[in-house]
Coordinates of N, CA and C and ligand atoms in Angstrom, one line a residue:
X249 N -5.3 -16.8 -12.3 CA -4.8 -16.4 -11.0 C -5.8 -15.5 -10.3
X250 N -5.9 -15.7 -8.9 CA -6.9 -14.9 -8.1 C -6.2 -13.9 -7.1
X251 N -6.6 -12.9 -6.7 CA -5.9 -12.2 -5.6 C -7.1 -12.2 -4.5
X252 N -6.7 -12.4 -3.1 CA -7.7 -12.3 -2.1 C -6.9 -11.4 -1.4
X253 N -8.4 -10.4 -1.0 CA -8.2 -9.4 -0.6 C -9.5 -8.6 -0.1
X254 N -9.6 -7.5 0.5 CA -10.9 -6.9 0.7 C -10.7 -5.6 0.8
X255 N -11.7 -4.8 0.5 CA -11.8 -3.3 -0.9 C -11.5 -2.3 0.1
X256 N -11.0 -2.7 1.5 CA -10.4 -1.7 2.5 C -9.0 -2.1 2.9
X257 N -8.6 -2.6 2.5 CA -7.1 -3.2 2.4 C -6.2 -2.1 1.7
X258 N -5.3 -1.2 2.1 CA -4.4 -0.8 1.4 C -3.5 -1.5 0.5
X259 N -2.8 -2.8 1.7 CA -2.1 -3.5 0.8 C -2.5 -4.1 -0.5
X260 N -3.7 -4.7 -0.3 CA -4.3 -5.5 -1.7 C -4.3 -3.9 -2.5
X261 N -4.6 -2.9 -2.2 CA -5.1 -2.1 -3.2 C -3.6 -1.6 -4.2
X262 N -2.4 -2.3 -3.0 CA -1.0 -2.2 -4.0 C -1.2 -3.1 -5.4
X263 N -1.5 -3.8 -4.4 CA -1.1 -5.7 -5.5 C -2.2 -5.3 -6.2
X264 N -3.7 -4.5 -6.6 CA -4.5 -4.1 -7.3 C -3.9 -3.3 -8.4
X265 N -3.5 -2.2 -8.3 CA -3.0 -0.9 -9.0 C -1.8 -1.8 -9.9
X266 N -0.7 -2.6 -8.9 CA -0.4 -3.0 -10.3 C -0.6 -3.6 -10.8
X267 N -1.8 -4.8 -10.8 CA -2.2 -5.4 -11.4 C -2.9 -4.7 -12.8
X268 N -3.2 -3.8 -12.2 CA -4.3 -3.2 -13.3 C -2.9 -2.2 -14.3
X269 N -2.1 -1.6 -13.8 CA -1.1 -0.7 -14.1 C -0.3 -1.7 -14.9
X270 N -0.2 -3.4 -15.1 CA 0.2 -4.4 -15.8 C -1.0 -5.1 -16.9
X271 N -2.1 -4.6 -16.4 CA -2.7 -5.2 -17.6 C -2.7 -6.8 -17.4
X272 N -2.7 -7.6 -16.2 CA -2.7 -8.6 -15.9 C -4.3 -8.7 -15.7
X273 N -5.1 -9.7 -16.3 CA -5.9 -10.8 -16.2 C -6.0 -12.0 -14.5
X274 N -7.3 -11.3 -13.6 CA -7.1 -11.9 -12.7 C -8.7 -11.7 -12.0
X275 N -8.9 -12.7 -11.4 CA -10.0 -12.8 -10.6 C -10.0 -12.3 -9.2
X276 N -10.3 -11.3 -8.6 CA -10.7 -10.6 -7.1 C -11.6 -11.3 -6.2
X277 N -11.1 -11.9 -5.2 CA -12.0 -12.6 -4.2 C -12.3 -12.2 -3.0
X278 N -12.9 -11.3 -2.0 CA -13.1 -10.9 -0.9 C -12.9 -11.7 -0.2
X279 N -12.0 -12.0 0.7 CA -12.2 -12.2 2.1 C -11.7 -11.2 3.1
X280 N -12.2 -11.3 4.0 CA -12.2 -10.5 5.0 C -11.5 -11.2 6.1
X281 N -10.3 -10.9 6.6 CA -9.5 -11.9 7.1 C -10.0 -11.9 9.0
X282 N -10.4 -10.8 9.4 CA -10.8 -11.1 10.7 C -12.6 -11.5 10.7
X283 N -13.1 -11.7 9.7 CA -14.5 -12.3 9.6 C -14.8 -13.4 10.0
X284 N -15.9 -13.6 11.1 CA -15.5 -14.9 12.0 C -15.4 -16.1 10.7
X285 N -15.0 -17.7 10.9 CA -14.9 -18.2 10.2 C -14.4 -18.2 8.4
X286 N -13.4 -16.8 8.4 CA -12.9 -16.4 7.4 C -11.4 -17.5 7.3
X287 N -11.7 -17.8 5.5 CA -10.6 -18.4 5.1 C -9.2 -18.3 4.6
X288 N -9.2 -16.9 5.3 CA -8.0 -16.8 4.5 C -7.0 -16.9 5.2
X289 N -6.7 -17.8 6.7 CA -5.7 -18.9 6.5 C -5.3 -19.9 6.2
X290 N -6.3 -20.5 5.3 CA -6.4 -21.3 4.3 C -4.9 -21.1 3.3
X291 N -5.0 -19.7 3.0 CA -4.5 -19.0 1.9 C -2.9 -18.4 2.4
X292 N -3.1 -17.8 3.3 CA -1.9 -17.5 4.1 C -1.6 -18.3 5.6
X293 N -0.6 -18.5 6.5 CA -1.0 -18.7 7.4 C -0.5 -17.7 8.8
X294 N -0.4 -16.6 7.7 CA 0.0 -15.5 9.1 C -1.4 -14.7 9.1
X295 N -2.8 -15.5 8.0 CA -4.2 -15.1 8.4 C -4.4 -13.5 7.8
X296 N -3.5 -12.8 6.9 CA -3.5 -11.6 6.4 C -3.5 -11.3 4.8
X297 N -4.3 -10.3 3.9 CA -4.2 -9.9 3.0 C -3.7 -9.0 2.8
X298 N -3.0 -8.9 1.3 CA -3.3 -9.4 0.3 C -3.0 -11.2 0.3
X299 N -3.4 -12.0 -1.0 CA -2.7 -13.1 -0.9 C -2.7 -13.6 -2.8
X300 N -1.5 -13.8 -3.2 CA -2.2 -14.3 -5.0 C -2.1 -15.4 -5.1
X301 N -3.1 -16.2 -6.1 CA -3.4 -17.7 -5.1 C -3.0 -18.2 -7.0
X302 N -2.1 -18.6 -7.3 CA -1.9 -19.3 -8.9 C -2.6 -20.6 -9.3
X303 N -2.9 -20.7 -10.4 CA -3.7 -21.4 -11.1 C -3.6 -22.8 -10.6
X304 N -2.1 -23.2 -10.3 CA -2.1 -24.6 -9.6 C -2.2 -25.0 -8.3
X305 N -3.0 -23.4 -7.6 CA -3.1 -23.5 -6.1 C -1.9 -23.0 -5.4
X306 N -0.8 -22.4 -5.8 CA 0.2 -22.1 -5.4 C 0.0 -20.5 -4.6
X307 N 0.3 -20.1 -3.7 CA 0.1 -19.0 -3.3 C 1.9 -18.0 -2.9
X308 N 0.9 -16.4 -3.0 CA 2.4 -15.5 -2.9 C 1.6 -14.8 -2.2
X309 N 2.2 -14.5 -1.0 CA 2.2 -13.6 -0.4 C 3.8 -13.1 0.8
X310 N 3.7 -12.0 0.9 CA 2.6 -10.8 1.4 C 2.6 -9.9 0.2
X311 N 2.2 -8.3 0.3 CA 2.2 -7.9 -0.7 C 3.3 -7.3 -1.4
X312 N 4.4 -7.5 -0.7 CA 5.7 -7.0 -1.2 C 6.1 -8.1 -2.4
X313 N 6.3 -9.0 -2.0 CA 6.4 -10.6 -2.8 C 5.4 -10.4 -4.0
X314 N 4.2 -10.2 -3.7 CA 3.2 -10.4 -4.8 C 3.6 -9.3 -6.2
X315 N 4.2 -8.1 -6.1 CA 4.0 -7.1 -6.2 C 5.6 -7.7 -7.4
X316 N 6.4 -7.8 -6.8 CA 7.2 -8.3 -7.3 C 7.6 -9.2 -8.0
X317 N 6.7 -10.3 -7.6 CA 6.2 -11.4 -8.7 C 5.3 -10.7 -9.9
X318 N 4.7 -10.1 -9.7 CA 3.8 -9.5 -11.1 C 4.4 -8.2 -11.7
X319 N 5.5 -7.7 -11.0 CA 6.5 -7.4 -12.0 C 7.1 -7.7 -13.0
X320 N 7.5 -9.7 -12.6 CA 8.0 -9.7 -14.1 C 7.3 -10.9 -14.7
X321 N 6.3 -10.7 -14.5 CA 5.2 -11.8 -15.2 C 5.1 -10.8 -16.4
X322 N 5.1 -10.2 -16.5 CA 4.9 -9.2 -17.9 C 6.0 -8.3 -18.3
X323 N 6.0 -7.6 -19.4 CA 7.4 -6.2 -19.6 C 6.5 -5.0 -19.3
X324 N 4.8 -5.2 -20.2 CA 4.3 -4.1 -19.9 C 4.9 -3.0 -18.7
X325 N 5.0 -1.7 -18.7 CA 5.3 -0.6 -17.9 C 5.9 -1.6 -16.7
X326 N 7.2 -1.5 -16.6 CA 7.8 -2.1 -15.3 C 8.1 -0.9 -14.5
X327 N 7.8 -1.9 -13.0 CA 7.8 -0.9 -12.1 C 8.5 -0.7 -11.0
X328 N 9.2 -2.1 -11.3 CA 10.8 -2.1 -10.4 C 11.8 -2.4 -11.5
X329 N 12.9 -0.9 -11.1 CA 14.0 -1.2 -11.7 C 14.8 -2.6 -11.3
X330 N 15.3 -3.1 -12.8 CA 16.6 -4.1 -12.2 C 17.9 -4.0 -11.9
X331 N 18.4 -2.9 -11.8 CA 19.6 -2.8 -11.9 C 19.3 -2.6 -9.7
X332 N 20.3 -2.8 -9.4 CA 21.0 -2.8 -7.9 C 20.4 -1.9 -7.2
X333 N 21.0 -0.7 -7.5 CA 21.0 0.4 -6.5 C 19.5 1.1 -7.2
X334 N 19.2 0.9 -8.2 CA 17.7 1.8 -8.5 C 16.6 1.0 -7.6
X335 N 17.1 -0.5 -7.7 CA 15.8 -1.3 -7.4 C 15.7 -1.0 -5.9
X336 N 17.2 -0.8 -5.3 CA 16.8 -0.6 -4.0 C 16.3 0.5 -3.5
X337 N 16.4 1.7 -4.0 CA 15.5 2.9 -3.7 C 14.1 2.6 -4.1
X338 N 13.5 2.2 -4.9 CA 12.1 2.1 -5.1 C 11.7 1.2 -4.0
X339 N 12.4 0.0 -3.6 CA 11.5 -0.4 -2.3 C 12.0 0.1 -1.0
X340 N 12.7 1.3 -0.9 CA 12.9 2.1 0.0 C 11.7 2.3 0.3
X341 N 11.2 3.4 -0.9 CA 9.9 4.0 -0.7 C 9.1 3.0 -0.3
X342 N 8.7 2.2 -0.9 CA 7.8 1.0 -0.6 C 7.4 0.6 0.7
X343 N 8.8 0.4 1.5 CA 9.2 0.4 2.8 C 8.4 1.1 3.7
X344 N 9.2 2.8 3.0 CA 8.5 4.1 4.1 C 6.9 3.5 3.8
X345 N 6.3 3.8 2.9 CA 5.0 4.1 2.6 C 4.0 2.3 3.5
X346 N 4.9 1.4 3.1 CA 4.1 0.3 4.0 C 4.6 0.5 5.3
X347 N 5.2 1.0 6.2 CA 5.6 1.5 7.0 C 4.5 2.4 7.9
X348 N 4.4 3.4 7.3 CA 3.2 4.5 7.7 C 1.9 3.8 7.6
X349 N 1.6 2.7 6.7 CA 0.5 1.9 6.6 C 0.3 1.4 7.8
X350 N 1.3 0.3 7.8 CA 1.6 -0.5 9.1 C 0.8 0.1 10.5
X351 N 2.0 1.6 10.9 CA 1.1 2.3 12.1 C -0.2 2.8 11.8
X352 N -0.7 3.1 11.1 CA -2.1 3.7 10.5 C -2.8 2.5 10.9
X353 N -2.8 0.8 10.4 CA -3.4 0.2 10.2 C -3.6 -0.3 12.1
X354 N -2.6 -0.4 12.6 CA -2.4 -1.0 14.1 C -3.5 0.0 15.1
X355 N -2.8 1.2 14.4 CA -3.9 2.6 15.2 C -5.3 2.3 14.8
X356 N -6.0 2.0 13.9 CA -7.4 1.6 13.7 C -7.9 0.6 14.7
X357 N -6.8 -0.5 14.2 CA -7.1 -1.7 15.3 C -7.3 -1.6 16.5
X358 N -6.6 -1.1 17.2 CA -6.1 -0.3 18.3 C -7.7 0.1 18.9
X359 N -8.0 1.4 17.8 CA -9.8 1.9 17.8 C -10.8 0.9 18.3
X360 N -10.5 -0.3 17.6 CA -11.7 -1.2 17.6 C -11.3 -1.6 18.9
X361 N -10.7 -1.7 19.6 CA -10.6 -2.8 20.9 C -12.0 -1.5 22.2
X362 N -12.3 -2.5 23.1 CA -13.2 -1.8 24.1 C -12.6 -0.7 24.2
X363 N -13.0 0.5 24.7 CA -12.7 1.6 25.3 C -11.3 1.6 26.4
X364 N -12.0 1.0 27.4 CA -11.3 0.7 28.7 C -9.4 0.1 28.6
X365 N -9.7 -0.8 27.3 CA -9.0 -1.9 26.8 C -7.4 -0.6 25.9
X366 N -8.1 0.3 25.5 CA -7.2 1.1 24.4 C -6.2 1.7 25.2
X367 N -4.9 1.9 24.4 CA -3.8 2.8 25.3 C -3.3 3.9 24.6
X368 N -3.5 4.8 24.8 CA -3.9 5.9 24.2 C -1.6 6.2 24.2
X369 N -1.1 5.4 24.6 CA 0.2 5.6 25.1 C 0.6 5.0 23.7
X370 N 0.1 3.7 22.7 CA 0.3 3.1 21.7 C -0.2 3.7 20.5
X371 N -1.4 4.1 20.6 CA -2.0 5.0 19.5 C -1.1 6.4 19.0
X372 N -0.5 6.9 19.9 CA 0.3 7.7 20.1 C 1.1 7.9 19.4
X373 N 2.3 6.8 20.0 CA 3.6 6.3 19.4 C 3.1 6.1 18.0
X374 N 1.9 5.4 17.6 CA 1.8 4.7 16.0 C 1.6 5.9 15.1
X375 N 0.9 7.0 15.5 CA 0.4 8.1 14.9 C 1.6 9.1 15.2
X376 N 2.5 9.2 15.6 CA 4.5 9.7 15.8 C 4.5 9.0 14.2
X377 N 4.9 7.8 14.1 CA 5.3 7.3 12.9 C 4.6 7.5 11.3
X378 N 3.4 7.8 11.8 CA 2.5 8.0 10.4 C 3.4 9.6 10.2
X379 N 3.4 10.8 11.1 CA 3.8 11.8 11.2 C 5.5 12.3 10.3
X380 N 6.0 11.1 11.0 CA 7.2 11.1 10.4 C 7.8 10.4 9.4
X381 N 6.9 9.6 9.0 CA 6.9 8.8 7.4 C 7.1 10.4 6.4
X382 N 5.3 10.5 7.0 CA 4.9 12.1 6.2 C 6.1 13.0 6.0
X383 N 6.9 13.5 6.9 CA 7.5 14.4 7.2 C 9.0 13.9 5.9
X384 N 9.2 12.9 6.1 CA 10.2 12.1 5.4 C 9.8 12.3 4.2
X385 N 8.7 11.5 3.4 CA 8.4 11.2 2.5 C 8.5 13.1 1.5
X386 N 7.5 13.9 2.0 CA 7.6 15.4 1.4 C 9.0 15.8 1.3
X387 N 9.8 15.7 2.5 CA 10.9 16.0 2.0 C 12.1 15.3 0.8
X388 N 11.7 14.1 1.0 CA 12.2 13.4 -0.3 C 12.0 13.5 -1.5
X389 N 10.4 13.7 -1.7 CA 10.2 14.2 -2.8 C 10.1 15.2 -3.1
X390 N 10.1 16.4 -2.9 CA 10.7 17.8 -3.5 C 9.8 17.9 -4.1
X391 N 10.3 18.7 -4.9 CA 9.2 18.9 -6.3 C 9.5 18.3 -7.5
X392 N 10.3 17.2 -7.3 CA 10.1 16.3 -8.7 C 8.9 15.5 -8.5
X393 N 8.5 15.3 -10.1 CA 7.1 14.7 -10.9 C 7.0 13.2 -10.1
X394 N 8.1 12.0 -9.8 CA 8.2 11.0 -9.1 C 8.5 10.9 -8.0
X395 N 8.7 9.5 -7.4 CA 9.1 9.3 -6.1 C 10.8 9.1 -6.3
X396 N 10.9 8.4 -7.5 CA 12.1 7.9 -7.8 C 12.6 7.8 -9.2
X397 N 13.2 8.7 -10.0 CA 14.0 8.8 -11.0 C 12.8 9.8 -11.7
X398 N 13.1 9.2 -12.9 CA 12.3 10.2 -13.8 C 11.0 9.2 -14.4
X399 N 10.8 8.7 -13.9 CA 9.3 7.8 -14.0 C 8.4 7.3 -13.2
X400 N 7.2 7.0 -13.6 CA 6.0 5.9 -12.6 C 6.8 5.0 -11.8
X401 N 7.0 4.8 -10.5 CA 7.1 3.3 -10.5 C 6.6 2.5 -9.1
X402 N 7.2 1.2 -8.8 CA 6.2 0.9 -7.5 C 6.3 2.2 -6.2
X403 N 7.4 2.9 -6.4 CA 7.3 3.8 -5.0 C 6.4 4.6 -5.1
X404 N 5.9 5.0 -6.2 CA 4.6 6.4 -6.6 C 3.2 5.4 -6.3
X405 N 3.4 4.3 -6.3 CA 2.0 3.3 -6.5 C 1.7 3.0 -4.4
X406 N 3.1 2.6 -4.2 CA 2.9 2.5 -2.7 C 2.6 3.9 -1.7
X407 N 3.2 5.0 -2.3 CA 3.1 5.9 -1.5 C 1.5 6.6 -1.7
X408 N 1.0 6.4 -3.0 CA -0.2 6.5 -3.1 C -1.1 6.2 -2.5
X409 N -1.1 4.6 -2.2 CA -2.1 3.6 -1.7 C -1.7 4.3 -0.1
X410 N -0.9 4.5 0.5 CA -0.4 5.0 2.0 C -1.4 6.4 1.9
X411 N -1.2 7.4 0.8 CA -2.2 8.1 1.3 C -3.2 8.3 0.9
X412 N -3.9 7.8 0.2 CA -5.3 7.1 0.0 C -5.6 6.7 1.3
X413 N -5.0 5.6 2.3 CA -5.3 5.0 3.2 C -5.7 6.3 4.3
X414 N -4.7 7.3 4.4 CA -5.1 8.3 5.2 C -6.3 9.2 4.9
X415 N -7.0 9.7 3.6 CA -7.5 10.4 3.1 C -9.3 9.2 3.8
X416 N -9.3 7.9 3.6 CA -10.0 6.9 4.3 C -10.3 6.7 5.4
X417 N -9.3 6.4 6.0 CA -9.5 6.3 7.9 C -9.1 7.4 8.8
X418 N -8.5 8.2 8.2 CA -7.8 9.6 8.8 C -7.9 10.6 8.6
X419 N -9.6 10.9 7.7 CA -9.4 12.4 7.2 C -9.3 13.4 7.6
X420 N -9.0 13.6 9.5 CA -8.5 15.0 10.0 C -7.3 15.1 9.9
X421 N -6.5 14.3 9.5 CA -5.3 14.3 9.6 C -4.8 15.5 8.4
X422 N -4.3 16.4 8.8 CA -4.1 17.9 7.5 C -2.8 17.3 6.9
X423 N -2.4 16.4 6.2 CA -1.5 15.9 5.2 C -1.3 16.8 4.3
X424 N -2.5 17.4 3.8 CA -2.3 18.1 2.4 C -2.0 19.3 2.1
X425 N -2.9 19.9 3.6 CA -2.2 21.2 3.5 C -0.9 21.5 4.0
X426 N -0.4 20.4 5.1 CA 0.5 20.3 5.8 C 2.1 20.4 4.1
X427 N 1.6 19.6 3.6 CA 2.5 18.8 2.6 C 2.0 19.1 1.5
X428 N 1.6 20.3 0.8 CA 1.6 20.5 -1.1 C 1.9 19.6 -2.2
X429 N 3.0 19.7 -1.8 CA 4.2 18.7 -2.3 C 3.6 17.0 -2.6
X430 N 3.2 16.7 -1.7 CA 2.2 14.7 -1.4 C 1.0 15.5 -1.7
X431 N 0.2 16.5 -1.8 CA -0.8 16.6 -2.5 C -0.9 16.5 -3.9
X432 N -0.2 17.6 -4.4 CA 0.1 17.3 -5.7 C 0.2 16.3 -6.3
X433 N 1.0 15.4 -5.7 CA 1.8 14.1 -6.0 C 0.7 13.1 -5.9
X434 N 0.1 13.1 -4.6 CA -1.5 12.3 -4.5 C -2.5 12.3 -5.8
X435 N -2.9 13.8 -6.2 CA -3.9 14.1 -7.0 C -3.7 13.7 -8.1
X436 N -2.4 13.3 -9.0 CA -1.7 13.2 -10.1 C -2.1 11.5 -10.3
X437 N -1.5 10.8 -9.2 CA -1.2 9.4 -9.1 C -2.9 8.9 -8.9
X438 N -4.3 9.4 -8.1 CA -5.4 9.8 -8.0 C -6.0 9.9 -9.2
X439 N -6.0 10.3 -10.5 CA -6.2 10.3 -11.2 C -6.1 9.2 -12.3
X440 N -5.3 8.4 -12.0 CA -4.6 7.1 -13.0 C -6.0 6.0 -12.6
X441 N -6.0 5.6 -13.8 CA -7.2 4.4 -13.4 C -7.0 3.3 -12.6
X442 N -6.1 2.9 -12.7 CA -5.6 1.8 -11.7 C -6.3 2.1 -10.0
X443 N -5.7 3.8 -10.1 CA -6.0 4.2 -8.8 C -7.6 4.2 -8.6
X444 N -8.0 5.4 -9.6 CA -9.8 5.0 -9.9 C -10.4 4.0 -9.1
X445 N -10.3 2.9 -9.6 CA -10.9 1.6 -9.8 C -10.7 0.6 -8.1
X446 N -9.8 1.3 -7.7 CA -9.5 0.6 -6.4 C -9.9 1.7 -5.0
X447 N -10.4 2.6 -5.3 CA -11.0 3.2 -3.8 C -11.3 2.2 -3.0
X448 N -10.4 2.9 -1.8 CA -10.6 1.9 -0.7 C -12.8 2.3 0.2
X449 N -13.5 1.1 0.2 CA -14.5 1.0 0.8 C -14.5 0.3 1.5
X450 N -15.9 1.0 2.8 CA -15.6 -0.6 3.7 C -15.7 -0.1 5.3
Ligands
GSH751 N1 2.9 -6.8 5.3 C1 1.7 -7.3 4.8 C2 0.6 -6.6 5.6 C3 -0.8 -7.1 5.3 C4 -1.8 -6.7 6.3 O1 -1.5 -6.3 7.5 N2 -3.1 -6.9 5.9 C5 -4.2 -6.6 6.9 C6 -5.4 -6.0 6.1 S1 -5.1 -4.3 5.7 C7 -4.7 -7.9 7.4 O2 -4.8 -8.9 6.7 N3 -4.9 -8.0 8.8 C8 -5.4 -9.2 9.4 C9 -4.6 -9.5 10.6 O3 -3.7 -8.8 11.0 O4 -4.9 -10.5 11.2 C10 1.5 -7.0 3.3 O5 2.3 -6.1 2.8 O6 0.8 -7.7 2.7

C-alpha cells in the first residue's frame, strides 16, 4: 500500500502519524498536487492529498476515510472507539481540528494569489475560525491528559497535526501562550515518534 502525499500537508501528516502509531508497512510517494503537470488526479479526482492507493490500485481518500480505513486494518493501539457515542466524539475533535486546518490552509492560499487579487475581507473571516476552533478546542480540553476519554486517540493525533500546522505557517499566531492547556497538550503529543518523524517541511 502507498500513501500520496507531500511533507507540508497536514492532512497526510494525519494519515502519516497513524500509520506509524499502527505500525502499518507502507510506501510514501510525494506528489505535490498543485505542481504543474502533477498526478494526483490520477489518484483522486477532487486533485487533493492525502490519497492511499491499495495494492490492487484501489484508492481511499480523503483523509478522514483513510484514517479510518487503517483503523481497522490492524488492533494494534486503536484509535477510534467502536462503540456509538465514543466514536462520535473522537471525530468531533477530528472535525474541529480539520476544520481550523481547512481555514488555515485557504488563508495560505489566499497568500499565494497576486497582491491586488487578495481580500483581506476572506483572510479574515478564515483566521475568525482558526481563532475560534482554538478557543473551543482549550476549553474542551481542560486539563485532562486527552482530547477524549482516558486515552491516545484519533482526536489527540488530529488536533496535533492542526497545531503543528500553526506552529509551520503561523508562527506569530500566540496559540501557546494564549492556550497552556494546547501547549502542554501539543508538547506531549510532539514528543511521540509518529509525530517526530512527520514534521511538516516544505
Ligand atoms: N478534506 C481533505 C483535505 C485535503 C486537502 O485540502 N489537501 C490539500 C493539501 S494540504 C490539497 O491537496 N490541496 C490541493 C487543492 O486544493 O487543489 C482531507 O482531509 O484529506
Amino acid at each position: 500500500m502507498k500513501l500520496i502525499g507531500t511533507l507540508s500537508s497536514p492532512y497526510t501528516r494525519k494519515a502519516r502519524v497513524v500509520l506509524a502509531e499502527k505500525r502499518i508497512d507502507y510506501d510514501f510517494e510525494i506528489h505535490g498536487p498543485s505542481e504543474p503537470g502533477t498526478r494526483v488526479p490520477e489518484f483522486n479526482p477532487i486533485g487533493k492529498v492525502p490519497v492511499l492507493v491499495m495494492d490492487d490500485g484501489t484508492t481511499i481518500f480523503d483523509s478522514r476515510v483513510i484514517v479510518e480505513y487503517l483503523d481497522g486494518v490492524s488492533p494494534v493501539t486503536r484509535l477510534i472507539p467502536e462503540t456509538s457515542r465514543q466514536r462520535i466524539q473522537v471525530r468531533r475533535w477530528e472535525a474541529l481540528a480539520d476544520g481550523l486546518l481547512d481555514a488555515a490552509v485557504l488563508t495560505v492560499n489566499e497568500g499565494r494569489r497576486p497582491k491586488p487579487k487578495q481580500s483581506m475581507e476572506w483572510i479574515e473571516r478564515q483566521m475568525g475560525k482558526v481563532d475560534s476552533v482554538l478557543r473551543h478546542a482549550a476549553a474542551e480540553l481542560e486539563d485532562r491528559p486527552w482530547c477524549y476519554d482516558e486515552g491516545f486517540s484519533l482526536a489527540d493525533i488530529a488536533l496535533g497535526c492542526a497545531l503543528g500546522y500553526l506552529d509551520f505557517r503561523f508562527p506569530a499566531i500566540p496559540w501557546r501562550t494564549a492556550y497552556p492547556n494546547l501547549e502542554r497538550h501539543a508538547e506531549k503529543l510532539f514528543k511521540r515518534p509518529s509525530f517526530e518523524a512527520s514534521v511538516p517541511v516544505g
